[in-house]
Short mmCIF file of C-alpha atoms and ligand atoms in Angstrom, two decimals:
data_model
loop_
_atom_site.label_atom_id
_atom_site.label_comp_id
_atom_site.label_asym_id
_atom_site.label_seq_id
_atom_site.Cartn_x
_atom_site.Cartn_y
_atom_site.Cartn_z
CA MET U 1 24.99 32.68 23.57
CA PRO U 2 22.42 31.34 21.11
CA ASP U 3 19.53 29.27 22.37
CA ALA U 4 20.85 25.70 22.89
CA ASP U 5 17.52 24.40 21.61
CA ALA U 6 18.43 25.84 18.20
CA LEU U 7 20.98 23.04 17.75
CA PRO U 8 19.64 19.71 16.49
CA GLU U 9 21.31 17.72 19.32
CA PRO U 10 20.48 14.13 18.28
CA SER U 11 22.07 14.75 14.89
CA VAL U 12 25.28 15.93 16.52
CA ALA U 13 25.68 12.52 18.15
CA ARG U 14 24.69 10.56 15.05
CA ARG U 15 26.94 12.60 12.79
CA LEU U 16 29.87 12.45 15.17
CA LEU U 17 29.58 8.70 15.82
CA ALA U 18 29.54 8.02 12.08
CA TRP U 19 32.70 10.15 11.77
CA TYR U 20 34.28 8.35 14.76
CA ASP U 21 33.63 4.95 13.18
CA ARG U 22 35.89 6.01 10.31
CA HIS U 23 38.39 8.34 11.97
CA ALA U 24 38.87 7.20 15.61
CA ARG U 25 42.46 7.60 16.75
CA ARG U 26 44.22 4.32 17.47
CA LEU U 27 45.44 4.63 21.05
CA PRO U 28 46.95 1.79 23.10
CA TRP U 29 44.22 1.93 25.78
CA ARG U 30 41.32 2.03 23.33
CA ALA U 31 38.96 -0.66 22.12
CA PRO U 32 37.82 -0.30 18.50
CA PRO U 33 34.60 1.75 18.03
CA GLY U 34 31.58 -0.19 19.25
CA GLU U 35 33.60 -2.50 21.54
CA THR U 36 33.99 -2.25 25.31
CA PRO U 37 37.53 -1.70 26.61
CA GLU U 38 39.14 -3.11 29.76
CA PRO U 39 38.14 -0.82 32.70
CA TYR U 40 41.64 -1.07 34.23
CA HIS U 41 43.12 0.28 30.97
CA VAL U 42 40.54 3.08 30.74
CA TRP U 43 41.10 4.18 34.33
CA LEU U 44 44.92 4.02 34.06
CA SER U 45 44.95 6.00 30.81
CA GLU U 46 42.51 8.64 32.06
CA VAL U 47 44.58 9.25 35.20
CA MET U 48 47.75 9.51 33.10
CA LEU U 49 46.06 11.82 30.57
CA GLN U 50 45.16 14.46 33.17
CA GLN U 51 47.18 17.54 32.10
CA THR U 52 49.26 15.35 29.77
CA SER U 53 49.21 14.66 26.01
CA THR U 54 48.40 11.28 24.45
CA ALA U 55 51.88 11.20 22.87
CA ALA U 56 53.55 11.60 26.27
CA VAL U 57 51.24 9.07 27.94
CA ALA U 58 51.45 6.21 25.40
CA PRO U 59 54.90 4.81 26.37
CA TYR U 60 54.12 5.13 30.10
CA PHE U 61 50.79 3.36 29.65
CA GLN U 62 52.42 0.50 27.77
CA ASP U 63 55.18 0.20 30.36
CA PHE U 64 52.65 0.09 33.24
CA ILE U 65 50.52 -2.54 31.52
CA ALA U 66 53.60 -4.68 30.79
CA ARG U 67 54.84 -4.44 34.39
CA TRP U 68 51.45 -4.71 36.07
CA PRO U 69 48.93 -6.43 33.74
CA THR U 70 46.05 -6.27 36.25
CA VAL U 71 44.90 -3.89 38.95
CA HIS U 72 45.87 -6.56 41.53
CA ASP U 73 49.45 -6.53 40.20
CA LEU U 74 49.61 -2.73 40.42
CA ALA U 75 48.14 -2.79 43.94
CA ALA U 76 50.79 -5.28 45.08
CA ALA U 77 53.73 -3.36 43.57
CA PRO U 78 56.18 -1.59 45.93
CA HIS U 79 55.23 2.10 46.16
CA ALA U 80 58.73 3.34 45.27
CA GLU U 81 58.62 1.23 42.10
CA VAL U 82 55.32 2.79 41.00
CA MET U 83 56.65 6.29 41.68
CA ALA U 84 59.86 5.53 39.74
CA ALA U 85 57.87 4.16 36.78
CA TRP U 86 55.82 7.38 36.79
CA ALA U 87 58.91 9.62 36.87
CA GLY U 88 58.87 12.19 34.08
CA LEU U 89 55.08 12.21 33.69
CA GLY U 90 54.70 14.98 36.30
CA TYR U 91 51.93 15.83 38.78
CA TYR U 92 53.18 13.15 41.16
CA ALA U 93 50.15 13.27 43.44
CA ARG U 94 48.45 11.41 40.59
CA ALA U 95 50.87 8.49 40.98
CA ARG U 96 50.38 8.35 44.75
CA ASN U 97 46.61 8.35 44.30
CA LEU U 98 46.81 5.87 41.42
CA HIS U 99 48.55 3.35 43.65
CA ALA U 100 46.14 4.01 46.54
CA CYS U 101 43.18 3.60 44.19
CA ALA U 102 44.52 0.30 42.81
CA GLN U 103 44.85 -0.98 46.38
CA VAL U 104 41.24 -0.03 47.24
CA VAL U 105 39.88 -1.62 44.04
CA SER U 106 41.96 -4.76 44.56
CA ARG U 107 41.15 -5.13 48.27
CA ASP U 108 37.59 -3.79 48.58
CA TYR U 109 36.13 -4.50 45.13
CA GLY U 110 37.88 -7.77 44.25
CA GLY U 111 39.63 -6.03 41.35
CA ALA U 112 36.43 -4.90 39.58
CA PHE U 113 36.06 -1.13 39.30
CA PRO U 114 32.67 0.23 40.41
CA GLU U 115 30.60 1.09 37.36
CA SER U 116 28.90 4.43 38.10
CA ALA U 117 30.52 7.86 38.00
CA LYS U 118 29.25 8.50 41.53
CA ALA U 119 30.91 5.37 42.97
CA LEU U 120 34.10 5.93 40.96
CA GLN U 121 34.42 9.45 42.32
CA ALA U 122 34.65 8.07 45.86
CA LEU U 123 37.97 6.37 44.98
CA PRO U 124 41.38 8.05 45.56
CA GLY U 125 42.47 10.43 42.79
CA ILE U 126 39.26 10.18 40.75
CA GLY U 127 37.66 13.60 40.25
CA PRO U 128 34.47 14.47 38.36
CA TYR U 129 36.12 14.36 34.92
CA THR U 130 37.88 11.00 35.35
CA ALA U 131 34.79 9.45 36.97
CA ALA U 132 32.58 10.58 34.08
CA ALA U 133 35.08 9.46 31.43
CA VAL U 134 35.63 5.99 32.95
CA ALA U 135 31.89 5.47 33.59
CA ALA U 136 31.05 6.40 29.98
CA ILE U 137 33.92 4.64 28.20
CA ALA U 138 34.24 1.47 30.30
CA PHE U 139 30.64 1.03 31.47
CA GLY U 140 28.40 2.88 29.00
CA GLU U 141 26.93 5.34 31.53
CA PRO U 142 25.58 8.40 29.65
CA THR U 143 27.77 10.92 31.49
CA ALA U 144 29.20 14.22 30.24
CA PRO U 145 33.00 14.23 30.73
CA LEU U 146 34.57 17.58 29.96
CA ASP U 147 38.26 17.75 29.10
CA GLY U 148 40.05 20.55 27.24
CA ASN U 149 39.22 19.11 23.82
CA ILE U 150 35.54 18.66 24.63
CA GLU U 151 35.30 22.14 26.16
CA ARG U 152 36.61 23.62 22.95
CA VAL U 153 34.21 21.71 20.70
CA VAL U 154 31.21 22.51 22.92
CA ALA U 155 32.11 26.22 23.16
CA ARG U 156 32.41 26.46 19.39
CA LEU U 157 29.32 24.44 18.52
CA HIS U 158 27.28 26.83 20.67
CA ASP U 159 29.36 29.96 20.04
CA ALA U 160 29.57 30.24 23.83
CA HIS U 161 31.69 33.22 24.91
CA ASP U 162 31.60 32.78 28.71
CA PRO U 163 35.23 32.43 29.92
CA LEU U 164 36.67 29.27 31.47
CA PRO U 165 37.06 28.07 34.14
CA GLY U 166 33.89 29.84 35.32
CA ALA U 167 31.88 28.47 32.39
CA LYS U 168 32.70 24.82 33.14
CA SER U 169 29.32 23.92 34.59
CA THR U 170 27.53 25.63 31.68
CA PHE U 171 29.65 23.66 29.22
CA ARG U 172 29.03 20.43 31.15
CA GLY U 173 25.30 21.03 30.79
CA LEU U 174 25.66 21.70 27.05
CA MET U 175 27.74 18.52 26.65
CA GLY U 176 25.15 16.57 28.68
CA ASP U 177 22.45 17.64 26.23
CA LEU U 178 24.44 16.14 23.35
CA VAL U 179 25.19 12.70 24.90
CA PRO U 180 23.24 9.88 23.21
CA ALA U 181 21.69 7.04 25.23
CA ASP U 182 23.56 4.46 23.15
CA ARG U 183 27.36 4.50 22.77
CA PRO U 184 28.00 7.34 25.28
CA GLY U 185 31.60 6.17 25.68
CA ASP U 186 32.28 6.31 21.96
CA PHE U 187 30.57 9.70 21.85
CA ALA U 188 32.87 11.08 24.57
CA GLN U 189 35.91 9.72 22.74
CA ALA U 190 34.61 11.08 19.44
CA MET U 191 34.35 14.56 20.98
CA MET U 192 37.90 14.20 22.33
CA ASP U 193 39.16 13.07 18.92
CA LEU U 194 37.36 15.83 17.06
CA GLY U 195 38.94 18.39 19.40
CA ALA U 196 42.40 16.82 19.08
CA THR U 197 42.49 16.32 15.31
CA VAL U 198 39.96 18.67 13.65
CA CYS U 199 38.65 21.33 16.03
CA GLN U 200 42.16 22.32 17.07
CA PRO U 201 42.93 25.32 19.27
CA THR U 202 44.47 27.76 16.81
CA SER U 203 43.41 26.58 13.37
CA PRO U 204 40.25 24.48 13.36
CA LYS U 205 39.90 22.43 10.17
CA CYS U 206 36.24 23.30 9.66
CA MET U 207 36.34 22.05 6.06
CA LEU U 208 36.92 18.52 7.38
CA CYS U 209 34.48 18.75 10.29
CA PRO U 210 31.40 16.51 10.31
CA LEU U 211 29.59 19.15 12.41
CA ALA U 212 30.45 22.15 10.22
CA ASP U 213 26.89 22.99 9.20
CA MET U 214 25.71 22.76 12.82
CA CYS U 215 28.47 24.92 14.29
CA ALA U 216 27.43 28.35 15.55
CA ALA U 217 31.01 29.65 15.95
CA ARG U 218 31.87 28.68 12.39
CA ALA U 219 28.83 30.59 11.16
CA ALA U 220 29.76 33.59 13.31
CA GLY U 221 33.44 33.49 12.36
CA THR U 222 34.49 33.30 16.03
CA ALA U 223 35.81 29.72 16.24
CA GLU U 224 39.48 30.61 16.69
CA THR U 225 38.71 32.91 19.64
CA LEU U 226 36.90 30.17 21.60
CA PRO U 227 36.84 28.98 24.27
CA ARG U 228 37.58 32.22 26.09
CA LYS U 229 39.75 31.89 29.16
CA ALA U 230 39.93 34.13 32.21
CA LYS U 231 43.37 35.71 32.58
CA LYS U 232 45.69 33.57 34.69
CA LYS U 233 47.68 35.08 37.52
CA PRO U 234 51.42 35.04 36.80
CA ARG U 235 53.20 32.17 38.55
CA PRO U 236 55.46 33.17 41.45
CA THR U 237 59.15 32.18 41.37
CA ARG U 238 60.63 30.12 44.19
CA TYR U 239 64.38 29.90 44.75
CA ALA U 240 66.54 27.06 46.02
CA VAL U 241 70.14 25.92 46.25
CA ALA U 242 70.68 22.24 45.32
CA PHE U 243 73.69 20.29 46.59
CA TRP U 244 75.44 18.03 44.09
CA VAL U 245 77.63 15.68 46.13
CA ALA U 246 79.94 13.53 44.01
CA ARG U 247 81.61 10.74 45.98
CA ALA U 248 85.00 9.36 44.92
CA ASP U 249 83.43 5.91 44.26
CA GLY U 250 81.33 7.37 41.40
CA CYS U 251 78.08 7.77 43.38
CA VAL U 252 76.08 10.95 43.93
CA LEU U 253 73.84 11.80 46.84
CA LEU U 254 70.07 11.64 46.32
CA ARG U 255 67.34 11.73 48.92
CA ARG U 256 63.66 10.82 48.96
CA ARG U 257 61.28 13.77 49.42
CA PRO U 258 58.56 13.62 52.08
CA ALA U 259 55.45 11.71 50.93
CA ARG U 260 53.20 14.81 50.83
CA GLY U 261 53.61 18.00 48.85
CA LEU U 262 55.23 18.88 45.55
CA LEU U 263 57.20 15.92 44.09
CA GLY U 264 56.12 13.99 47.22
CA GLY U 265 57.81 10.61 47.57
CA MET U 266 60.14 11.21 44.62
CA LEU U 267 63.94 11.11 44.65
CA GLU U 268 65.65 14.50 44.64
CA VAL U 269 69.00 16.20 44.60
CA PRO U 270 69.04 17.55 48.19
CA SER U 271 68.29 21.26 48.43
CA THR U 272 67.42 24.15 50.67
CA ASP U 273 63.76 25.00 51.16
CA TRP U 274 62.10 26.58 48.12
CA VAL U 275 61.51 30.20 49.12
CA ALA U 276 60.32 33.51 47.67
CA GLY U 277 63.72 35.29 47.77
CA THR U 278 67.19 34.36 46.48
CA TRP U 279 69.66 32.63 48.81
CA ASP U 280 72.94 34.04 50.10
CA PRO U 281 75.75 31.57 50.86
CA ALA U 282 75.55 31.99 54.64
CA SER U 283 71.81 31.15 54.71
CA ALA U 284 72.08 28.21 52.31
CA ALA U 285 75.15 26.53 53.88
CA PRO U 286 73.32 25.01 56.91
CA PHE U 287 71.10 23.01 54.50
CA ALA U 288 74.11 21.21 52.96
CA PRO U 289 73.73 17.44 53.50
CA VAL U 290 77.47 16.90 54.15
CA ALA U 291 80.42 19.04 55.24
CA ALA U 292 82.44 19.81 52.11
CA ALA U 293 84.22 22.53 50.11
CA TRP U 294 81.40 23.80 47.88
CA THR U 295 81.70 25.44 44.48
CA GLU U 296 78.75 27.33 43.01
CA LEU U 297 78.22 26.19 39.42
CA PRO U 298 77.59 28.92 36.82
CA GLY U 299 74.01 29.57 35.64
CA VAL U 300 70.71 28.41 37.13
CA VAL U 301 68.17 25.66 36.46
CA ARG U 302 64.56 26.73 35.84
CA HIS U 303 61.54 24.46 35.93
CA GLY U 304 57.88 25.39 35.62
CA PHE U 305 55.31 23.66 37.83
CA THR U 306 51.59 24.41 37.48
CA HIS U 307 51.56 27.05 40.20
CA LEU U 308 55.16 28.19 40.48
CA ILE U 309 58.49 28.48 38.73
CA LEU U 310 61.47 26.97 40.49
CA GLU U 311 64.91 28.57 40.01
CA VAL U 312 67.79 26.54 41.37
CA THR U 313 71.43 27.42 41.90
CA VAL U 314 73.64 24.32 42.14
CA TRP U 315 76.53 23.92 44.56
CA ALA U 316 78.88 21.03 43.85
CA ALA U 317 81.42 19.22 46.00
CA ALA U 318 83.65 16.18 45.62
CA VAL U 319 83.84 14.03 48.77
CA PRO U 320 85.79 10.89 49.84
CA ALA U 321 84.42 7.42 49.09
CA ASP U 322 83.57 6.73 52.74
CA THR U 323 81.32 9.81 53.11
CA GLU U 324 77.90 9.12 54.62
CA ALA U 325 74.84 11.36 55.08
CA ALA U 326 71.44 11.06 56.75
CA ASP U 327 68.72 9.46 54.54
CA ALA U 328 71.15 9.26 51.63
CA VAL U 329 70.35 7.24 48.53
CA TRP U 330 73.84 7.01 46.99
CA THR U 331 73.36 6.38 43.29
CA PRO U 332 76.05 5.61 40.69
CA VAL U 333 76.24 8.48 38.20
CA ASP U 334 75.81 6.08 35.28
CA ARG U 335 72.57 4.71 36.84
CA LEU U 336 70.88 8.10 37.33
CA GLY U 337 68.89 7.60 34.12
CA GLU U 338 67.12 4.59 35.69
CA ALA U 339 66.68 6.15 39.14
CA GLY U 340 63.19 7.50 38.44
CA LEU U 341 64.01 11.18 38.90
CA PRO U 342 61.26 13.70 38.16
CA THR U 343 61.92 16.16 35.34
CA ALA U 344 62.91 19.08 37.60
CA MET U 345 65.57 16.89 39.24
CA ARG U 346 66.77 15.53 35.90
CA LYS U 347 67.41 19.12 34.81
CA ILE U 348 69.49 19.72 37.95
CA VAL U 349 71.46 16.51 37.32
CA GLU U 350 72.13 17.49 33.69
CA HIS U 351 73.22 20.97 34.77
CA ALA U 352 75.54 19.57 37.44
CA ILE U 353 77.09 16.94 35.19
CA GLY U 354 77.50 19.46 32.36
CA HIS U 355 79.24 22.02 34.55
CA SER U 356 81.20 19.62 36.76
CA ALA U 357 83.03 18.52 33.62
CA ASP U 358 84.20 22.17 33.01
FE1 SF4 Q 401 35.26 23.13 15.38
FE2 SF4 Q 401 35.06 24.18 12.92
FE3 SF4 Q 401 33.88 21.87 13.53
FE4 SF4 Q 401 32.95 24.14 14.53
S1 SF4 Q 401 33.03 23.57 12.38
S2 SF4 Q 401 33.24 22.21 15.63
S3 SF4 Q 401 34.85 25.27 14.87
S4 SF4 Q 401 36.10 22.28 13.49
#
């Protein structure tokens, strides 16, 4: 890695801020360059943006702000409603922590978010990145947030070849050296925007880049290979049988998952445990939520989570209108779209509906 001192750091900030003033992306949670945004909006958007694209987040952000215009409103909302509004955005622990965080800010801070990264990080669901981003963007603290876009820009500016995630703290230090004392929030957002729109992963548009003549990777011809990433372990597959119970009154059986763990607190199509080996009928049958004549539907449903792949076989049964089951949330088939099902469960529903019509 070249000597970091070789880069004229203050110019990076000046150059990039001038570019940002002309090219900042218009995003629903943003204030125009030079203006301070609403901390509640910054925090909400940063939590939603973890592992998720701006395009996916925008409609959710607008829906949340319309339903719950202040952090007090969000804190007072029923938990199931918050989880349902989050459905489809994934990583559901974020939604649980989001609600818990809103309640702490509403109750203990009178609705005003603490202003330093250190204090923000003590709140539920706020890690080092989110704390640094909110402190910089909402409160002007000169922090060094490091998301995927910023990592890429920093690695390329310095032609840094150390692989991620091990190189994170090195990159954070390099980013910290670039942060200006004034407009640190705009600087962080400018780095994010440069990474998202110019310094893109596979084909960086160096011709359009305001930092082109300062960029070590461009000079070395290595930009497209950076940042390097350590090889990921392959994700294990987990297997389950899901039970699609269609009642004669047009309702299907859903259940709420336990509060903790994967998809915690979300509605589900009831299933066996998710295990390392495939299920045989005799082992799966005791997990069925009602006694019924089951038919195994053809094909399987696959869904990728961060750390595992879930492969689900679906058993279907038609039952009388007076059927009951423990912890059942009977839901009309034509209301399933509004039920707040997470994506994995929506795939199971689509598979079941598609094949039940065969
Ligand atoms: Fe990225 Fe190219 Fe700009 Fe370097 S010159 S920061 S590689 S877009």
